[in-house]
CSV table of C-alpha atoms in Angstrom, one decimal:
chain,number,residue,atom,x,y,z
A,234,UNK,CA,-11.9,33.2,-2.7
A,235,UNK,CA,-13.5,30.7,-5.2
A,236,UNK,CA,-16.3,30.3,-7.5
A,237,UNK,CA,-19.9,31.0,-6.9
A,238,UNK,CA,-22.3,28.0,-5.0
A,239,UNK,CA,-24.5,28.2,-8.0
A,240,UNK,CA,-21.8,27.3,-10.2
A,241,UNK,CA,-22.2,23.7,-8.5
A,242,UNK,CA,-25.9,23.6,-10.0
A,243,UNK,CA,-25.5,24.6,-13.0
A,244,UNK,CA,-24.9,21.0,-14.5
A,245,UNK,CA,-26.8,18.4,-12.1
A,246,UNK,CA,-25.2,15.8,-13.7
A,247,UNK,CA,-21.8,17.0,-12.4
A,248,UNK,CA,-22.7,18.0,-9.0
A,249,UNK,CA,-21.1,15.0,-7.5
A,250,UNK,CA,-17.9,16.9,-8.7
A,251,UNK,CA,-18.1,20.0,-6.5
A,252,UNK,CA,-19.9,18.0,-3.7
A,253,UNK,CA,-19.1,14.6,-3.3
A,254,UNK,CA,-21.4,12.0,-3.0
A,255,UNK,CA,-23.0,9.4,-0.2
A,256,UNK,CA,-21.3,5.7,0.1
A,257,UNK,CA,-21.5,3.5,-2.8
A,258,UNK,CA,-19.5,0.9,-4.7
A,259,UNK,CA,-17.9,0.0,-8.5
A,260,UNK,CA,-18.2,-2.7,-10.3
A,261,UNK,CA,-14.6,-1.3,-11.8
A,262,UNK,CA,-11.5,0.3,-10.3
A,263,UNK,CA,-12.1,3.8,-9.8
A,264,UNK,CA,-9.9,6.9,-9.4
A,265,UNK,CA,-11.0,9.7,-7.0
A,266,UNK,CA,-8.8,13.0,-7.8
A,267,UNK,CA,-8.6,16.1,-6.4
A,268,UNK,CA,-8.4,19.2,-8.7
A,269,UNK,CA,-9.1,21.6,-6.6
A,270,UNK,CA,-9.8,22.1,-2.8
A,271,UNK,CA,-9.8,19.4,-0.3
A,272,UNK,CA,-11.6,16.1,-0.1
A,273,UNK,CA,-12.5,13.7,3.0
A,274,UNK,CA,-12.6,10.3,1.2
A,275,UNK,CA,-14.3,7.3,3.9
A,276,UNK,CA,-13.5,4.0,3.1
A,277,UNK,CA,-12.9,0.6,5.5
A,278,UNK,CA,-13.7,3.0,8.1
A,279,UNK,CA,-11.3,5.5,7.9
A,280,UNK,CA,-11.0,9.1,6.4
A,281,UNK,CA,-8.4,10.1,4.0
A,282,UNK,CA,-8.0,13.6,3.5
A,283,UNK,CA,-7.4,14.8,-0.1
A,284,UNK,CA,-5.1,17.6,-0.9
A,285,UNK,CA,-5.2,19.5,-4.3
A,286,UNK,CA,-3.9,17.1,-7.1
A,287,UNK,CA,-3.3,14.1,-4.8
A,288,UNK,CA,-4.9,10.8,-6.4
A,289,UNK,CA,-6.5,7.7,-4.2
A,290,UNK,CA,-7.1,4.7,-6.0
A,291,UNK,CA,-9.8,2.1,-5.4
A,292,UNK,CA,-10.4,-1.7,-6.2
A,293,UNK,CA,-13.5,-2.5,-7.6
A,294,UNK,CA,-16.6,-2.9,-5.1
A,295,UNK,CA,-15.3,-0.9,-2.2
A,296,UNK,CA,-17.6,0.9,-0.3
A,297,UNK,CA,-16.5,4.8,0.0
A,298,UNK,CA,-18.0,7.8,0.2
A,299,UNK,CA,-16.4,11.4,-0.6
A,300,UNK,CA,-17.4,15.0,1.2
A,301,UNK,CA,-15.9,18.3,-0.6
A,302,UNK,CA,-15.6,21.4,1.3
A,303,UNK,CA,-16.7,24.5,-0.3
A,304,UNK,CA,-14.9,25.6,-3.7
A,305,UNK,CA,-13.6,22.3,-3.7
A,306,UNK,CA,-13.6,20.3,-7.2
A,307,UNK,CA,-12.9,16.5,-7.7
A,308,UNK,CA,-12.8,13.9,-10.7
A,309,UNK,CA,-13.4,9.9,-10.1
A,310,UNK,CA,-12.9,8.8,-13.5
A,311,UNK,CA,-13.6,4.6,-14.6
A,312,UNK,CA,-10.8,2.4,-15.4
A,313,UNK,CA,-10.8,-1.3,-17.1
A,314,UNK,CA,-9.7,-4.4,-14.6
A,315,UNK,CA,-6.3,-4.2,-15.7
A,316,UNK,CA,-5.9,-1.3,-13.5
A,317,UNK,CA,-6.9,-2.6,-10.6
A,318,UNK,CA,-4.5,-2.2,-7.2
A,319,UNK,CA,-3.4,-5.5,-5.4
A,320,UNK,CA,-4.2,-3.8,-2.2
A,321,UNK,CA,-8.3,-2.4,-1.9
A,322,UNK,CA,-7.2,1.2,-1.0
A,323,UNK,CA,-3.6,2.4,-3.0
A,324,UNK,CA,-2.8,6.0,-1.8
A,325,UNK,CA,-0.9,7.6,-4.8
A,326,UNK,CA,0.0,11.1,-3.1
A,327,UNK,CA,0.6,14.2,-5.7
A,328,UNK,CA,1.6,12.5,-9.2
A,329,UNK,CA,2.5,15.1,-11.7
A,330,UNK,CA,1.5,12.9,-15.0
A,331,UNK,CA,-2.2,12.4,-13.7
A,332,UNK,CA,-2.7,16.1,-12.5
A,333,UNK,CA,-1.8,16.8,-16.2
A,334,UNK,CA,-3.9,14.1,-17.8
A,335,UNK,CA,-6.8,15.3,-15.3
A,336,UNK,CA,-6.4,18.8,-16.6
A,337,UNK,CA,-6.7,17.6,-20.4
A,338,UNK,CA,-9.5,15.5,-19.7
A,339,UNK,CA,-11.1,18.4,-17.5
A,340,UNK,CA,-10.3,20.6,-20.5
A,341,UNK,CA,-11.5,18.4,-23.5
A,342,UNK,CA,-14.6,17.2,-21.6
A,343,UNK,CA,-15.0,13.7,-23.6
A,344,UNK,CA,-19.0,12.4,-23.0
A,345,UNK,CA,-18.4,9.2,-25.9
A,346,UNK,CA,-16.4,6.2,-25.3
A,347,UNK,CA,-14.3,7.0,-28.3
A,348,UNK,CA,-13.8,10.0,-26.7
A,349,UNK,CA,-12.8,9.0,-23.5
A,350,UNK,CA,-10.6,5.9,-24.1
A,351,UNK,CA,-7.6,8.0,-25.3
A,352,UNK,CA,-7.9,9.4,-21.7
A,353,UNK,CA,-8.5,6.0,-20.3
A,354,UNK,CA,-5.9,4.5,-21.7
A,355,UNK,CA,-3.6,7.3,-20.6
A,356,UNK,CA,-4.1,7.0,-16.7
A,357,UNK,CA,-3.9,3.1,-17.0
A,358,UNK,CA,-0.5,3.7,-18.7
A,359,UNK,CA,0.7,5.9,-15.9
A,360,UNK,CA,-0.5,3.8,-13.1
A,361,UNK,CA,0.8,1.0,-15.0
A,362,UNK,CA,4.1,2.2,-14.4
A,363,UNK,CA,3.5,3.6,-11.1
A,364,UNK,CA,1.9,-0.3,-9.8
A,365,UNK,CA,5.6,-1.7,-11.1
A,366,UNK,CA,7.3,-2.3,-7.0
A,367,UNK,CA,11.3,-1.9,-7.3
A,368,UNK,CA,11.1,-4.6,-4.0
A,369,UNK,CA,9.4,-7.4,-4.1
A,370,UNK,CA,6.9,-7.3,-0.7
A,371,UNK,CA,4.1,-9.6,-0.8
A,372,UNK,CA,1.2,-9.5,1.2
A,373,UNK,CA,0.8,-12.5,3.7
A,374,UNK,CA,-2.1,-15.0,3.6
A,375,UNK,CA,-3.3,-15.0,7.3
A,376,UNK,CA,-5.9,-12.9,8.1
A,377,UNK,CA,-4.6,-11.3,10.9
A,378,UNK,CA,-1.2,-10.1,9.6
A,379,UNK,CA,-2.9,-9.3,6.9
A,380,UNK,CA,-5.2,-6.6,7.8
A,381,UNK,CA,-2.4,-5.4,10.0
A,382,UNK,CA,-0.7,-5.1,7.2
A,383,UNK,CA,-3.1,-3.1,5.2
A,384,UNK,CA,-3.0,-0.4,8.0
A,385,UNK,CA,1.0,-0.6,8.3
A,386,UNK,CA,2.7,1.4,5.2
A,387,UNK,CA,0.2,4.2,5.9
A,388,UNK,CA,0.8,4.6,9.4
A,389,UNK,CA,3.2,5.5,11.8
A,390,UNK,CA,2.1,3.2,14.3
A,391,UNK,CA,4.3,0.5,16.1
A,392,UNK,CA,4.0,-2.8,15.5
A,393,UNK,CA,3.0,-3.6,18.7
A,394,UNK,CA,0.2,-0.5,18.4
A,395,UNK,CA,-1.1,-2.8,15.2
A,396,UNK,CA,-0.9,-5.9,17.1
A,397,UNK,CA,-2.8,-4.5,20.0
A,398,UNK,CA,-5.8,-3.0,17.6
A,399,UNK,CA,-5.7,-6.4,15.8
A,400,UNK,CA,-5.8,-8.7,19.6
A,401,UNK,CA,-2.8,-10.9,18.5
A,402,UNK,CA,1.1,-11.0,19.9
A,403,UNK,CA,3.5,-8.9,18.2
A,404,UNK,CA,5.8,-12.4,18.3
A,405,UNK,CA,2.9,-14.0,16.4
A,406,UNK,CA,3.0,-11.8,13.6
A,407,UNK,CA,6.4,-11.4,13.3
A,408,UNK,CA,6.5,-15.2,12.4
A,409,UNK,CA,3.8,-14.9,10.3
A,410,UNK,CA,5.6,-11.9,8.2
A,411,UNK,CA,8.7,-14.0,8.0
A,412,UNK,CA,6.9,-17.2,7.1
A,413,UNK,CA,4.6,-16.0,4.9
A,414,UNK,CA,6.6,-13.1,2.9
A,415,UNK,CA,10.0,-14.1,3.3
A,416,UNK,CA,10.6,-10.9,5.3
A,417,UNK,CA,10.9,-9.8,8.8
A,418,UNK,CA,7.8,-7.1,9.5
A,419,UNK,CA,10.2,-4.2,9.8
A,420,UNK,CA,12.1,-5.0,6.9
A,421,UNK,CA,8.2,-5.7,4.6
A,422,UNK,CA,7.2,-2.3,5.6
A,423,UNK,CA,10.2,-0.9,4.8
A,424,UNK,CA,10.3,-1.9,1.3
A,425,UNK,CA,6.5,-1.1,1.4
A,426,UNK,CA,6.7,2.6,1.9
A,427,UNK,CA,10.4,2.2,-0.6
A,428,UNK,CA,8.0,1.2,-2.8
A,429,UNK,CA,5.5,4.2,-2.3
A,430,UNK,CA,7.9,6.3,-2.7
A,431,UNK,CA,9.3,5.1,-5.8
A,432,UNK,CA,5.9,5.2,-7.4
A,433,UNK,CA,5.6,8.9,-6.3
A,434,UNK,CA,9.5,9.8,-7.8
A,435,UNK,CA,8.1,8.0,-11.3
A,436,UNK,CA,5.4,9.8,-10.7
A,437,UNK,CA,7.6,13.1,-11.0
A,438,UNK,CA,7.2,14.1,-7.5
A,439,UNK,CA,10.3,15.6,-5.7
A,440,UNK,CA,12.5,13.4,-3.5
A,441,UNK,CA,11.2,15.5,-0.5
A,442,UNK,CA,7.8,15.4,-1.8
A,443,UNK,CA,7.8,11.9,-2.6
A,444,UNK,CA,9.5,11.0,1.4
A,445,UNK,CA,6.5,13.0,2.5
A,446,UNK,CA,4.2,10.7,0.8
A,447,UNK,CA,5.4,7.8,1.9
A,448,UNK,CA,5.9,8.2,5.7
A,449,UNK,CA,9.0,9.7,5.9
A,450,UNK,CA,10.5,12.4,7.9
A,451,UNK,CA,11.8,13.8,4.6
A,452,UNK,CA,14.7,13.2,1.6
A,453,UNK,CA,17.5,12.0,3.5
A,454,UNK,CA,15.5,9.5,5.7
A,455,UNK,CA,14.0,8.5,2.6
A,456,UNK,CA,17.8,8.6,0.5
A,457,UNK,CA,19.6,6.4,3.5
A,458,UNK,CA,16.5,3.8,3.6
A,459,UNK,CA,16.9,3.6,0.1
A,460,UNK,CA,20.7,3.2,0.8
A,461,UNK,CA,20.5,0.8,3.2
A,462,UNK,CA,18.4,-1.5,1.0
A,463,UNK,CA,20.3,-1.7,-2.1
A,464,UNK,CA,24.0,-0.6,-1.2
A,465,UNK,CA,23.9,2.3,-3.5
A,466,UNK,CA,25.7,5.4,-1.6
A,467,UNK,CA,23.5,8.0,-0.4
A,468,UNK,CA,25.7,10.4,-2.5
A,469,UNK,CA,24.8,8.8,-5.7
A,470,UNK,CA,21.3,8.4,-4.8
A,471,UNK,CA,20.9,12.0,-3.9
A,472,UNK,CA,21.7,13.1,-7.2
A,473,UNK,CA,19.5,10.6,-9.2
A,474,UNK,CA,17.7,8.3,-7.3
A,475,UNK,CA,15.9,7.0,-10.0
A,476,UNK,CA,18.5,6.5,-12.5
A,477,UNK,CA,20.8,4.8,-9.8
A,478,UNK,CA,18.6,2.1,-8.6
A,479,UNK,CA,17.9,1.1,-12.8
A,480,UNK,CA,21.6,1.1,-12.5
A,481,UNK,CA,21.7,-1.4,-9.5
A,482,UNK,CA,19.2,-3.6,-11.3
A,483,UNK,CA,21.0,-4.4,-14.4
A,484,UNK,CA,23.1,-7.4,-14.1
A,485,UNK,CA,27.2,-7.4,-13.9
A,486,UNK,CA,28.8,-7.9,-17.6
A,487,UNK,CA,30.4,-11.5,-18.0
């Protein structure tokens, strides 16, 4: 099932969408999403597989490349500075509020920039809101722990898998994390893929879709880490996760 190849050619312009394109960077952040299909997006060396409606988004001047398989379809819309990610790669997952704005934008086909900065300033909105971290997680400054990481909230890897790949001592890094964030490693990438998760949940994705997303097994890993970092009861959480933790947030009445 799909749509004809010659479908593809019938606007060169918009090839790219139905076939990807070779590497190359942006002078702007960039947003690679996937209508339609599935996407193998290579940046910093790896390959990120792209599901239907899941969103990546990229820091300005990163290399990456993008292959589509066949009856595949995907958008890589511009967006001003202000949008940029701390972090060169941000892995977004399925986001209900930009599959919609996708679909409009797909739909109204805006070629001006008065047409297209309604759109524009949509997404930027919604990732806006999405870039807001519930936990405070900073990156730390030394190189090392740094790239490791980069490659840690993403992966399932150990720490001392990371510190291995990265040729320094797990006891090393562990200072550096506490030294330079504040945080012990396990407890930084727990907040981390928190985070994620959150992002995903404001998003409008499930609980079990936004656990998924985020590294977890599924909800109620995802509920009792949540739990275990802000001392709301995994019963509360499970009804409103989102609601709760605004709740915890607000200070106590004098």
């Amino acid at each position: 099932m799909g749509f004809r190849r010659e479908l593809a050619d019938a606007v060169p312009e918009n090839r790219v969408r139905f076939v990807g394109h070779p590497e190359h960077v942006h002078e702007v952040p960039h947003l690679v999403h996937m209508v339609m299909g599935r996407g193998h997006l290579r940046v910093d060396g790896e390959s990120i597989t792209l599901e239907p409606r899941t969103s990546v988004l990229l820091a300005p001047l990163v290399p990456h490349s993008l292959e589509l398989d066949e009856h595949s379809i995907a958008l890589g819309p511009f967006l001003s500075h202000r949008a940029s990610p701390v972090e060169r790669v941000r892995r977004l997952g399925v986001v209900p509020e930009i599959t919609h704005l996708m679909l409009a934008r797909l739909a109204a086909q805006p070629y001006t920039d008065e047409q297209v900065a309604p759109f524009t300033d949509g997404l930027e909105e919604i990732l806006a809101h999405l870039h807001t971290d519930e936990f405070a997680a900073p990156l730390p400054v030394h190189p090392t722990a740094r790239q490791i990481a980069a490659a840690a909230t993403g992966s399932a890897d150990t720490l001392a898998s990371l510190c291995a790949g990265a040729g320094i001592s797990t006891r090393q890094v562990q200072r550096l994390f506490l030294a330079e964030t504040g945080l012990s490693f396990h407890r930084w990438r727990t907040r981390r893929r928190l985070n994620r998760a959150i992002r995903s949940l404001r998003g409008g994705s499930s609980a079990e879709g936004a656990a998924r997303a985020a590294g977890y097994s599924g909800r109620g890993s995802l509920l009792r880490a949540l739990s275990r970092e802000t001392g709301v009861p995994v019963e509360l959480l499970r009804d409103d996760p989102l609601g709760h933790l605004a709740h915890a947030r607000r200070p106590a009445p004098v």
